[in-house]
Coordinates of C-alpha atoms in Angstrom, one line a residue:
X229 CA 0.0 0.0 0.0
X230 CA 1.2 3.3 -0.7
X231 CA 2.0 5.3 2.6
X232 CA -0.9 8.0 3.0
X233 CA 0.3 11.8 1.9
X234 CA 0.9 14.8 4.1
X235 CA 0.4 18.1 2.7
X236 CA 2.6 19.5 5.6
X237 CA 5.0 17.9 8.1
X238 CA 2.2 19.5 10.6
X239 CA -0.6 17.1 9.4
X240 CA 2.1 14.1 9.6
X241 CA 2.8 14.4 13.5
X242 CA -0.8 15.1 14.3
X243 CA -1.5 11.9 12.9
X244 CA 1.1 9.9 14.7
X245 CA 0.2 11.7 17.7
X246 CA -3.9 10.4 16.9
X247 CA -2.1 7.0 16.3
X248 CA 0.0 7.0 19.4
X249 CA -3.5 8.0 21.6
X250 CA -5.9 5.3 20.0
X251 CA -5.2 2.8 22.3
X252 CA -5.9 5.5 25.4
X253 CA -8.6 6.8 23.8
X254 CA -10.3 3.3 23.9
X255 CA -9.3 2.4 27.3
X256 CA -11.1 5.5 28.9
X257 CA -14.1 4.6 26.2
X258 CA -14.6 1.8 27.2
X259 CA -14.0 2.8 30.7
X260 CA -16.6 5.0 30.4
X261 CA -18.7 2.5 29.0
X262 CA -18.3 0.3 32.3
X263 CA -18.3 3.0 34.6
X264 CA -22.0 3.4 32.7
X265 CA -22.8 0.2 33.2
X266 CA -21.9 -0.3 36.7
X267 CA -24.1 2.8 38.0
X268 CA -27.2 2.0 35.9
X269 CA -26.5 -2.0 37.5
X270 CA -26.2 -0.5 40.8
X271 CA -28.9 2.0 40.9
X272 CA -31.5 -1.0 40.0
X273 CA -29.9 -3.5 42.4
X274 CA -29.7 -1.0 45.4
X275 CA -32.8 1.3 45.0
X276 CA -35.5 -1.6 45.0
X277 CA -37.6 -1.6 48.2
X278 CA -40.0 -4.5 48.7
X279 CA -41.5 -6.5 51.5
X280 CA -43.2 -10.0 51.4
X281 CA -46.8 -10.7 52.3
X282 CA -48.4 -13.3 53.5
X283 CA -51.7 -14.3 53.0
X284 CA -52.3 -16.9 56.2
X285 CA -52.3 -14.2 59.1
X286 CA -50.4 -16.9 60.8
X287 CA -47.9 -16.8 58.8
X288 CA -47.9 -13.3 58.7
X289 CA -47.2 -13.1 62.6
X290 CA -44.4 -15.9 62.5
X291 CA -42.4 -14.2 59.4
X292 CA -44.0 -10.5 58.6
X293 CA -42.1 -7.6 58.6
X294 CA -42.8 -4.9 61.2
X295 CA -40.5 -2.3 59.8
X296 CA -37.3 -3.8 62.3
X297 CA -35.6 -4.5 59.4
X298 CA -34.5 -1.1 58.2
X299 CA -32.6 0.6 61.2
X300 CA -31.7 -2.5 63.3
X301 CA -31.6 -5.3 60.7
X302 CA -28.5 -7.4 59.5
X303 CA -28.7 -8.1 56.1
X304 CA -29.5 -11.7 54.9
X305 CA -26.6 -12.9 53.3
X306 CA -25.0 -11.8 56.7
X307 CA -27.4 -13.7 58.7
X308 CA -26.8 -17.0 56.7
X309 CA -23.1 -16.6 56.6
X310 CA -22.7 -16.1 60.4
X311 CA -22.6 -19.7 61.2
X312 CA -20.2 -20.3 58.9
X313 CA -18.0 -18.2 60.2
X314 CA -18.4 -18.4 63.9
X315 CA -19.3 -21.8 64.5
X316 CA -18.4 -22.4 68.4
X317 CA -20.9 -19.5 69.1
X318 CA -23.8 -21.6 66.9
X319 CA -22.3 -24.9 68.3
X320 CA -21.5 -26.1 65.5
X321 CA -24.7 -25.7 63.8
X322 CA -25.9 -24.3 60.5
X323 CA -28.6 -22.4 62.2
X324 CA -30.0 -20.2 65.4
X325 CA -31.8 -23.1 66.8
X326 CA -28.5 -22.5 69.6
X327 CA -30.1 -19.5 70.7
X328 CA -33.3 -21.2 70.9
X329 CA -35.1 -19.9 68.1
X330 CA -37.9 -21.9 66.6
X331 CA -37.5 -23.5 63.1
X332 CA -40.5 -25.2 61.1
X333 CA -40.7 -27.1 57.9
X334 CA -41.5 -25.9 54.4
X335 CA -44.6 -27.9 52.3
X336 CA -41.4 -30.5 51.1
X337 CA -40.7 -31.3 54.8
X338 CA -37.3 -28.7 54.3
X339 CA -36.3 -26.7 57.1
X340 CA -37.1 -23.0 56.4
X341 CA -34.2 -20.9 56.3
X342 CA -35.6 -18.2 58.7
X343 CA -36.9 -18.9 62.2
X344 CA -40.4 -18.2 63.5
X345 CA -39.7 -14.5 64.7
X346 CA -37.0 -13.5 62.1
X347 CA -38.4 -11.5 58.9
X348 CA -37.0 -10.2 55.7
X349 CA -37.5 -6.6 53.8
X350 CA -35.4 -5.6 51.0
X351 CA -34.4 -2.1 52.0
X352 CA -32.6 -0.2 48.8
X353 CA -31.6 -3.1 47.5
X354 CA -30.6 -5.6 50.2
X355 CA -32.2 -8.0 51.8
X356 CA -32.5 -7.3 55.4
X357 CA -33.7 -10.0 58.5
X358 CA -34.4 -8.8 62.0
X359 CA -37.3 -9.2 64.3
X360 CA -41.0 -9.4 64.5
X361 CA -43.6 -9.8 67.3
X362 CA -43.1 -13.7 67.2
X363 CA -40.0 -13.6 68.3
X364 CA -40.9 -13.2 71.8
X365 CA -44.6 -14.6 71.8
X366 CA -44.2 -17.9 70.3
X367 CA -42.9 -21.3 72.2
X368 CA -43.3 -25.0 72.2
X369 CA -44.7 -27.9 74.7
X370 CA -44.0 -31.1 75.1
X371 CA -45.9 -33.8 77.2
X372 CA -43.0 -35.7 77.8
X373 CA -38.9 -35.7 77.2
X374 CA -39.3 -38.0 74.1
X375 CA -42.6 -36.8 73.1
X376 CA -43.2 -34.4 70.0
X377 CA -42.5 -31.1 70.1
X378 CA -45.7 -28.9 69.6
X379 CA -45.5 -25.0 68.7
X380 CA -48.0 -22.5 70.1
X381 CA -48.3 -19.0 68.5
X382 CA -49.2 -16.5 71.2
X383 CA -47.0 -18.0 74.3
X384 CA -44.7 -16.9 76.2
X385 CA -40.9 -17.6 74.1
X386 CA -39.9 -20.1 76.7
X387 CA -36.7 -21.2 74.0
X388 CA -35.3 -18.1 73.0
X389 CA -31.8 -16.9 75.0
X390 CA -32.6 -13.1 73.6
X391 CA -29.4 -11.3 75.8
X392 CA -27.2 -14.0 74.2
X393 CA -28.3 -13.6 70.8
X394 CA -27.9 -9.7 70.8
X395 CA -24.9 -9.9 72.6
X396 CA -23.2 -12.0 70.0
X397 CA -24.5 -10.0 67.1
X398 CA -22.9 -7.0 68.6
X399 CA -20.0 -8.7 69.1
X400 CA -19.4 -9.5 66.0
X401 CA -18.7 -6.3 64.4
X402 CA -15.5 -6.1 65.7
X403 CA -14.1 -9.2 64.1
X404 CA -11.8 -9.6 61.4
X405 CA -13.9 -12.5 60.1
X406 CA -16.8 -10.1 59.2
X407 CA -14.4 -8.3 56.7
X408 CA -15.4 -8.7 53.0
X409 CA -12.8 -11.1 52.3
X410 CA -13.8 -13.1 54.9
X411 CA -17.3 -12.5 54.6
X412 CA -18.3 -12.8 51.4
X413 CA -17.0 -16.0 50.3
X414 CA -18.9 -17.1 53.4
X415 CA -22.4 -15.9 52.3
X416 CA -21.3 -17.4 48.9
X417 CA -20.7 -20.8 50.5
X418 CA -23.9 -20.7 52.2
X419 CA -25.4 -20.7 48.9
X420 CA -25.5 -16.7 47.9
X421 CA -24.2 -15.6 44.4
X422 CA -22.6 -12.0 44.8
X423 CA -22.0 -10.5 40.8
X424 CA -19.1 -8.1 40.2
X425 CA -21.4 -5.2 40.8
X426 CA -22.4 -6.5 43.9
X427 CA -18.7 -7.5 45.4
X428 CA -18.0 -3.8 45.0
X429 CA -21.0 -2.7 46.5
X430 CA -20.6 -4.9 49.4
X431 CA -17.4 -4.4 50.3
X432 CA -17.8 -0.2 50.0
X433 CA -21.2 0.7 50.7
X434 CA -23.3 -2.5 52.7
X435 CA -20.6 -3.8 55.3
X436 CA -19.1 -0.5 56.2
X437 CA -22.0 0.8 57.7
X438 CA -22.9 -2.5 59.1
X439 CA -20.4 -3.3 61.1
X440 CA -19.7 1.1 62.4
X441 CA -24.0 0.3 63.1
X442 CA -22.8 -2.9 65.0
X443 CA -20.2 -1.0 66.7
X444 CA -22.1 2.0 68.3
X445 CA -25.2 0.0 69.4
X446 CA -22.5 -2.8 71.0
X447 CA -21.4 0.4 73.2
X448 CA -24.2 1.3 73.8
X449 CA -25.9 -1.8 74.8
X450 CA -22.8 -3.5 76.7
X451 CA -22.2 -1.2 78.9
X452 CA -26.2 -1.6 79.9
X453 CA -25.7 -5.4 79.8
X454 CA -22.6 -5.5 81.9
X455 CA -24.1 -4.3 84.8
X456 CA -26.8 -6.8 84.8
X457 CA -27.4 -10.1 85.6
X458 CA -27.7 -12.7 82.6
X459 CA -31.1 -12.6 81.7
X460 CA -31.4 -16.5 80.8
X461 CA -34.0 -18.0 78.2
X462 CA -37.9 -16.9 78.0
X463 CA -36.9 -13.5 79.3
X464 CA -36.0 -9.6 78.3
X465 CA -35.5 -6.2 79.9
X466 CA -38.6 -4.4 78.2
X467 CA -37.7 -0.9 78.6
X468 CA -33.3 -0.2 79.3
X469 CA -32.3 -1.3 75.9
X470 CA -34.4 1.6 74.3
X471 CA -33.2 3.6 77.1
X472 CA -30.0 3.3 75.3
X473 CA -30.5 2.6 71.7
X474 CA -33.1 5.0 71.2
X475 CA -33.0 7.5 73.3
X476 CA -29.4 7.6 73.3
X477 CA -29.3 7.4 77.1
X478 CA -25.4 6.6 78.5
X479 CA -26.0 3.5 80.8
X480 CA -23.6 5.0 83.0
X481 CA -26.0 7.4 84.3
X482 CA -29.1 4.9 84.6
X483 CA -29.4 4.7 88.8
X484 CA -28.8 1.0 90.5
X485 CA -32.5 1.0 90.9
X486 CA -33.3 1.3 87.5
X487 CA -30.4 -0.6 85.7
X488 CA -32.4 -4.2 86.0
X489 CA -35.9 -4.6 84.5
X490 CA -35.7 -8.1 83.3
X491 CA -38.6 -10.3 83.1
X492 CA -40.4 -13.0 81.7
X493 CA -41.8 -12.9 77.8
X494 CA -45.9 -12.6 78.5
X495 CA -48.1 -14.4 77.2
X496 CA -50.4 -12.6 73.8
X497 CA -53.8 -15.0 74.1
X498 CA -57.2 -13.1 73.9
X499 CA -56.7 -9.5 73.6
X500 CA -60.2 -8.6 72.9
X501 CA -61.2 -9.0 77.0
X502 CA -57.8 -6.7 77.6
X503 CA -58.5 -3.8 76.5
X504 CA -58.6 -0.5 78.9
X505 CA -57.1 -3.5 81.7
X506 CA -53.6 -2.4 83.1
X507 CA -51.0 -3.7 80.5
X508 CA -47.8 -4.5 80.6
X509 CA -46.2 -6.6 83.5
X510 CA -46.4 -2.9 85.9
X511 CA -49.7 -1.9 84.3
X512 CA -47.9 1.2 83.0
X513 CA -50.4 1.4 80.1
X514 CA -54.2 0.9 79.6
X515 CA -53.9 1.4 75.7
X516 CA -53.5 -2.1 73.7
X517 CA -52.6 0.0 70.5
X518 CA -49.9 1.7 72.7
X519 CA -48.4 -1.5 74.2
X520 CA -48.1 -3.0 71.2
X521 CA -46.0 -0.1 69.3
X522 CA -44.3 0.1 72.4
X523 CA -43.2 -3.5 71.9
X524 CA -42.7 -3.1 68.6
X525 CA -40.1 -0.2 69.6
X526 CA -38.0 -3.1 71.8
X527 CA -37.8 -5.6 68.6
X528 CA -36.2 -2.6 66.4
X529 CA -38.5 -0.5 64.8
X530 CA -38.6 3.4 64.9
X531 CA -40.9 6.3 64.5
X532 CA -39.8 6.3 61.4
X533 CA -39.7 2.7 59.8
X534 CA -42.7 0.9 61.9
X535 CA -44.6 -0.5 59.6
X536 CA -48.8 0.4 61.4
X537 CA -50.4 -1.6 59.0
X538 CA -48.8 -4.7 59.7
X539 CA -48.7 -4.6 63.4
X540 CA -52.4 -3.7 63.3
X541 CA -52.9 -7.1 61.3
X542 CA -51.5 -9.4 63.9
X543 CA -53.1 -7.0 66.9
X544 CA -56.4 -7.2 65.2
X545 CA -55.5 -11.4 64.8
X546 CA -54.6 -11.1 68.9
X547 CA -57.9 -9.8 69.8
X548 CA -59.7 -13.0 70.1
X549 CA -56.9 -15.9 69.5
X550 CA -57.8 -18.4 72.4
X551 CA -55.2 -20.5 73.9
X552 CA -55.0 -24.3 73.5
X553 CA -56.8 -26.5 76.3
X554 CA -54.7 -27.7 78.6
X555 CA -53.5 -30.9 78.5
X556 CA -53.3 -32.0 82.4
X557 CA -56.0 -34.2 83.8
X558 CA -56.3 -33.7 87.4
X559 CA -58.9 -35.7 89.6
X560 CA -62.2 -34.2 88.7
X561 CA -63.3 -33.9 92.2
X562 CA -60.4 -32.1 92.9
X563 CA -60.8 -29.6 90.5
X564 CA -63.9 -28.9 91.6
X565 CA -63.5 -28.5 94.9
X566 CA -60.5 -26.1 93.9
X567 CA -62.6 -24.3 91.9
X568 CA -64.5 -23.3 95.2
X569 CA -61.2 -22.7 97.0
X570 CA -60.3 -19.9 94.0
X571 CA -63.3 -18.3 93.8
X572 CA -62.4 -17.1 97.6
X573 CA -58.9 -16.5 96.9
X574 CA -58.1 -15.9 93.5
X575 CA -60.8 -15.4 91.1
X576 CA -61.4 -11.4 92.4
X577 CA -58.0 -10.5 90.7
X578 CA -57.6 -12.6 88.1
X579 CA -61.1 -14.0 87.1
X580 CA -61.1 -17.8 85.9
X581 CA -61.7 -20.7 84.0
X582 CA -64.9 -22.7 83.5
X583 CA -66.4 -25.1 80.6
X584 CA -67.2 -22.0 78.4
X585 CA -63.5 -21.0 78.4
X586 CA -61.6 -18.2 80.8
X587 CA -64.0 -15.4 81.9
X588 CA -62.6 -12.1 82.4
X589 CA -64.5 -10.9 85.3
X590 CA -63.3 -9.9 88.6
X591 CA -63.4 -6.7 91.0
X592 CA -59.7 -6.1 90.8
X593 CA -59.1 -8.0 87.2
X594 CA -56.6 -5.9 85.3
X595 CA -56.0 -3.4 87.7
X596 CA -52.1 -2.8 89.6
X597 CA -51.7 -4.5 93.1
X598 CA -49.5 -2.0 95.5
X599 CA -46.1 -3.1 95.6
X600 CA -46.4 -2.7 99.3
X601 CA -49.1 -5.3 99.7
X602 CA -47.9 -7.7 97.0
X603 CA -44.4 -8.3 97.9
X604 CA -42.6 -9.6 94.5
X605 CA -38.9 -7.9 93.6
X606 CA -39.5 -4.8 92.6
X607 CA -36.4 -4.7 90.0
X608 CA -39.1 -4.7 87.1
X609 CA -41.4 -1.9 88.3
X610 CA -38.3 0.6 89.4
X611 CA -36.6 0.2 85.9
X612 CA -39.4 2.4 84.1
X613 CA -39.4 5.8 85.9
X614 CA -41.4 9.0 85.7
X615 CA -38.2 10.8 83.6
X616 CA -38.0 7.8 81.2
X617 CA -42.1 7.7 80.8
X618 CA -41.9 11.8 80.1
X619 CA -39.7 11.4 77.0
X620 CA -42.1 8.4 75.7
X621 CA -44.7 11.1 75.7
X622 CA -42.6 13.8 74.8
X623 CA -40.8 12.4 71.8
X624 CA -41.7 8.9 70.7
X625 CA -43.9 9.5 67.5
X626 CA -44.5 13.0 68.7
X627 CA -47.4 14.9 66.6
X628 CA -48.5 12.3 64.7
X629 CA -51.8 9.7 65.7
X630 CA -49.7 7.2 67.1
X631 CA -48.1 9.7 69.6
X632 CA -48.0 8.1 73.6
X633 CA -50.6 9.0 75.5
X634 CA -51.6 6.2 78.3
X635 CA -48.2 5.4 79.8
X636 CA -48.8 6.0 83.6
X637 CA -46.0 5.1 86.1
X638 CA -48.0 2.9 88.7
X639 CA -46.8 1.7 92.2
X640 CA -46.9 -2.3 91.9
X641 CA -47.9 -4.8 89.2
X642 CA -51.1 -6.0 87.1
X643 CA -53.3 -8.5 88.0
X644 CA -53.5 -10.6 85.2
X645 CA -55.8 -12.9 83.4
X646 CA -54.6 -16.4 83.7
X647 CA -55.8 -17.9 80.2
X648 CA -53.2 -20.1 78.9
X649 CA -51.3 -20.7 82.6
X650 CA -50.4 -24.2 81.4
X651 CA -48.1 -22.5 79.3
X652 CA -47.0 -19.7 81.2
X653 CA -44.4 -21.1 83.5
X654 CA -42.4 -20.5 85.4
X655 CA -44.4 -17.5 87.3
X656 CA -44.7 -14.2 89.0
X657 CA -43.4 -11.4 86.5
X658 CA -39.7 -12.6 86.6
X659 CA -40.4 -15.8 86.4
X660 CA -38.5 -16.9 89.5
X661 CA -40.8 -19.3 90.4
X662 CA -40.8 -22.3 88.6
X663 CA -43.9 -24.6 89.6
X664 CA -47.8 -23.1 90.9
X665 CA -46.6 -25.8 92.9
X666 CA -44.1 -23.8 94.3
X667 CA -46.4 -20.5 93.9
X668 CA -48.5 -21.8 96.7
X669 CA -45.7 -22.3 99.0
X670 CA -44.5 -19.9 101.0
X671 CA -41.6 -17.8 100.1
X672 CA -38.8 -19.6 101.8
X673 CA -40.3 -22.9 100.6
X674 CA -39.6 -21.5 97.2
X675 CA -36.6 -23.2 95.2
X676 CA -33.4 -20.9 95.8
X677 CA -32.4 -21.9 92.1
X678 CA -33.7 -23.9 89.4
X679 CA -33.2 -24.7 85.7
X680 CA -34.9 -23.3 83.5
X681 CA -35.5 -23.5 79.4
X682 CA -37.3 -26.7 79.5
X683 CA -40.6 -27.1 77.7
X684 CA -41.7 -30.3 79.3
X685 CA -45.2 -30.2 80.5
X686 CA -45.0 -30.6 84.3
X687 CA -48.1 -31.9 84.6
X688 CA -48.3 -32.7 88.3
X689 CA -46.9 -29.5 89.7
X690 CA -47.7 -27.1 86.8
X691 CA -45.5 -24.7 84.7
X692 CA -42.6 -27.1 83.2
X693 CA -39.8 -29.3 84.0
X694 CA -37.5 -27.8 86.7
X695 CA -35.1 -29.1 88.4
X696 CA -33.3 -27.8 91.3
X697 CA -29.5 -26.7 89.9
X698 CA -26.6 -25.1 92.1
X699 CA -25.5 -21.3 90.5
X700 CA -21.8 -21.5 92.3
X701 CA -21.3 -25.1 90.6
X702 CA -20.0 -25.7 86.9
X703 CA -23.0 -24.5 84.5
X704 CA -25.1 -27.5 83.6
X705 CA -24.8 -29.6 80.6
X706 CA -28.5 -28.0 79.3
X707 CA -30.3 -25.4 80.3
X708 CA -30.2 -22.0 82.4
X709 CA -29.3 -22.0 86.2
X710 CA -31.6 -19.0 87.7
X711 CA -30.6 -17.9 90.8
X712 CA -33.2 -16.0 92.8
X713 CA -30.2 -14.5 94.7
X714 CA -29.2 -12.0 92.2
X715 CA -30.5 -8.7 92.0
X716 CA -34.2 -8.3 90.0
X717 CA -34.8 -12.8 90.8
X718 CA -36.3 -12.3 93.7
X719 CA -39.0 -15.2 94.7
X720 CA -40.8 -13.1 97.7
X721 CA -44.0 -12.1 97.3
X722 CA -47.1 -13.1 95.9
X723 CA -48.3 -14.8 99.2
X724 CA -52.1 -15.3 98.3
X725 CA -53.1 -19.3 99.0
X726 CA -49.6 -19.7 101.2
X727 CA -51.3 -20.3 104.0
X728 CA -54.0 -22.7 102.8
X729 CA -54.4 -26.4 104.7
X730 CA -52.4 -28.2 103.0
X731 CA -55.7 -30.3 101.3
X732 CA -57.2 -27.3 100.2
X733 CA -53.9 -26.1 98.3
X734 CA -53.2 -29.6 96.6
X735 CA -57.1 -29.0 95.4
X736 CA -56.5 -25.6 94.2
X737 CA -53.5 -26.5 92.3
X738 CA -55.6 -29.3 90.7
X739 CA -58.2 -26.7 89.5
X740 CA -55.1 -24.5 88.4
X741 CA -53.5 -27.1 86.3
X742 CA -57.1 -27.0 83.9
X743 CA -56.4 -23.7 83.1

């Protein structure tokens, strides 16, 4: 070919100069071209917002979203990858059943891969996990040690260790092994495909703000946690957690008296009856709507994320779900005569049960017994004060419908309906005693320490399986040593039918054990 002609010498170095640049030129093309590509890939993969629904309100209260997700959430490729990569913590498992939460099987007899509790939301593009009302209210029952394992929707979570979970979440932020290289190849083992787009997402814009989130809440938190006992399974601190987390309240100043709330999960059964009763385990509230935000607030929503709608579905489900019979089959003469025995001493404050189901009728039904006159630790009922129910009202979805308005610092705790109290062991609000057995002894009678997390029907002395443990010896191969020594376990109290004949208790805990 004949080599191309220059007028000038001009034209001939421009054009070496254009030849010498080509290969530039289509680097920063095609540069361009990916840099194009990458943005419009990540603007659809992280600005997609969606939330499952469930048809079955059932399943809508076991795996719903409540709007947890968004502020306090994990995301999901984290939650399945976790095991992987801290497996003493899961005991070796593949799942969360170590922390006692509930699994169930899919229509193919599969194991689903969220527990009853745990729901998912994808929040600008990632799919978050964190918790929703079942998480507390749902447990399980069995008749005997080798017997099936039967969940109940609406019961007390007598499985879940809830301080241990959140403490090891928290925890984790700090570790090396939740760095992308570690982390992502984890998730990807667990079954998760990550695309280029999304490896460079992750590792700049997801984790980062993950793990500084994880960071300033385990501050927060741990310092609340360290000055408390361990709270064991089946129970929570309602209120000093949002002390700290959402109200941004240093632990350091929260007084000894406050600083331990903890206390058994409640029952949900048969809301309907409840309403304008004293709610709550103090009776700080008359409001069902209110309690229920309220306790939507301690599984990680915010003013700003709660999601009304859905919590109104399950509260409106709530209102007349009726807990299942009891399975115990005392001597029917007892019962009856027991049934005599607590119309006299019991039935006043906490109505009771007959063929027709549990009627909620009683001069002093729902309303607060004086601290003073009932006796039980008072570590619950100190730990929400006047200062702390003032900012509720104050700032907690402040000028809008849902704003506080019933919250009420009382002077004892609630007498409670008793639907359900098959299922609701072990008793009195912090559950530090384990048997109605043991209810209707007197105080120093009471077991000093006991295990609990079993959910083996007891059905001779009510409540469930718990035997006597010793807190100063080596912890026990299963299940929780509670000590009623410690600060907020105390077993005084509740002294109504302690000083029964002996005849006429062992007939009132027959008519109990029907309920």
């Amino acid at each position: 070919m004949p080599e191309p002609y220059f007028v000038t010498e001009v034209e001939r170095q421009l054009a070496q100069r254009r030849h010498r640049w080509r290969p530039v030129r289509l680097v920063l093309i095609a540069a361009l071209v990916a840099a194009v590509y990458l943005a419009l890939t990540a603007a659809i993969l992280f600005t997609r917002n969606d939330t499952p629904r469930y048809g079955d309100v059932i399943e809508h209260f076991k795996y719903g979203s409540i709007g947890s997700e968004t502020e306090s959430g994990i995301p999901y490729r984290v939650w399945q990858a976790l095991p992987r990569l801290f497996p003493d913590a899961f005991e070796q498992r593949d799942d969360y059943s170590a922390f006692g939460f509930l699994y169930e099987k899919d229509s193919l007899g599969r194991q689903r891969d969220l527990p009853i509790g745990v729901s998912r939301r994808t929040v600008r593009g990632v799919d978050m996990v964190w918790l929703n009302c079942a998480v507390c209210h749902t447990g399980t029952y069995r008749l005997s040690a080798n017997g099936p394992r039967t969940t109940v929707p609406a019961m007390p979570s007598n499985n879940l260790q809830f301080e241990r979970f959140v403490r090891f979440v928290l925890s984790t932020a700090a570790d090396e092994r939740m760095a992308p290289d570690t982390l992502i190849p984890a998730a990807e083992a667990a079954g998760h495909r990550f695309g280029v787009v999304e490896k460079v997402a992750w590792r700049y814009l997801v984790l980062p703000p993950l793990r500084e989130g994880l960071i300033a809440r385990h501050a927060r938190l741990e310092s609340l946690l360290s000055r408390q006992p361990d709270w064991g399974p089946g129970r929570v601190d309602t209120f000093n957690p949002y002390k700290a987390v959402q109200m941004k309240i240093p632990a350091s100043i929260l007084t000894p008296a406050e600083v331990i709330g903890a206390a058994d999960f409640p029952a949900v059964f048969e809301q309907g009856p409840r309403e304008g009763m004293h709610l709550h385990w103090d009776g700080n509230n008359t409001s069902l709507a209110e309690r229920n935000l309220s306790a939507a607030l301690g599984a990680g929503v915010t003013p700003e994320t709660v999601d009304h709608a859905a919590i109104k579905r399950v509260a409106d489900w709530l209102l007349t779900l009726k807990p299942p019979a009891s399975p115990n089959r005392p001597d029917a003469g007892a019962v009856e005569r027991g049934r005599t025995v607590y119309r006299s001493a019991c039935s006043s404050c906490h109505g009771e049960q007959d063929p027709a189901g549990y009627q909620f009728q009683g001069d002093a039904i729902g309303k607060v017994d004086p601290i003073a006159r009932l006796g039980t630790d008072r570590a619950r009922l100190d730990s929400y004060t006047p200062a702390f129910r003032q900012r509720q009202l104050t700032e907690l979805f402040a000028g809008t419908p849902y704003a506080f308005r019933s919250f009420e610092k009382t002077d004892g705790y609630a007498n409670l309906p008793l639907d359900g109290l098959w299922l609701r062991g072990p008793y009195l609000h912090n559950g530090a005693v384990p048997t109605l057995k043991d209810l209707l002894a007197p105080p120093a009678q009471r077991p000093e320490a006991y295990l609990r997390g079993s959910d083996v029907i007891d059905g001779v002395n009510g409540g469930f399986l718990s035997p006597p443990c010793d807190p100063k010896g080596p912890p026990p191969a299963t299940g929780f040593c509670f000590d009623t020594t410690q600060t907020g376990n105390g077993k005084d109290g509740h002294l109504y039918g302690t000083d029964l004949p002996a005849s006429a208790k062992s007939d009132l805990l027959a008519y109990l054990l029907t309920f």
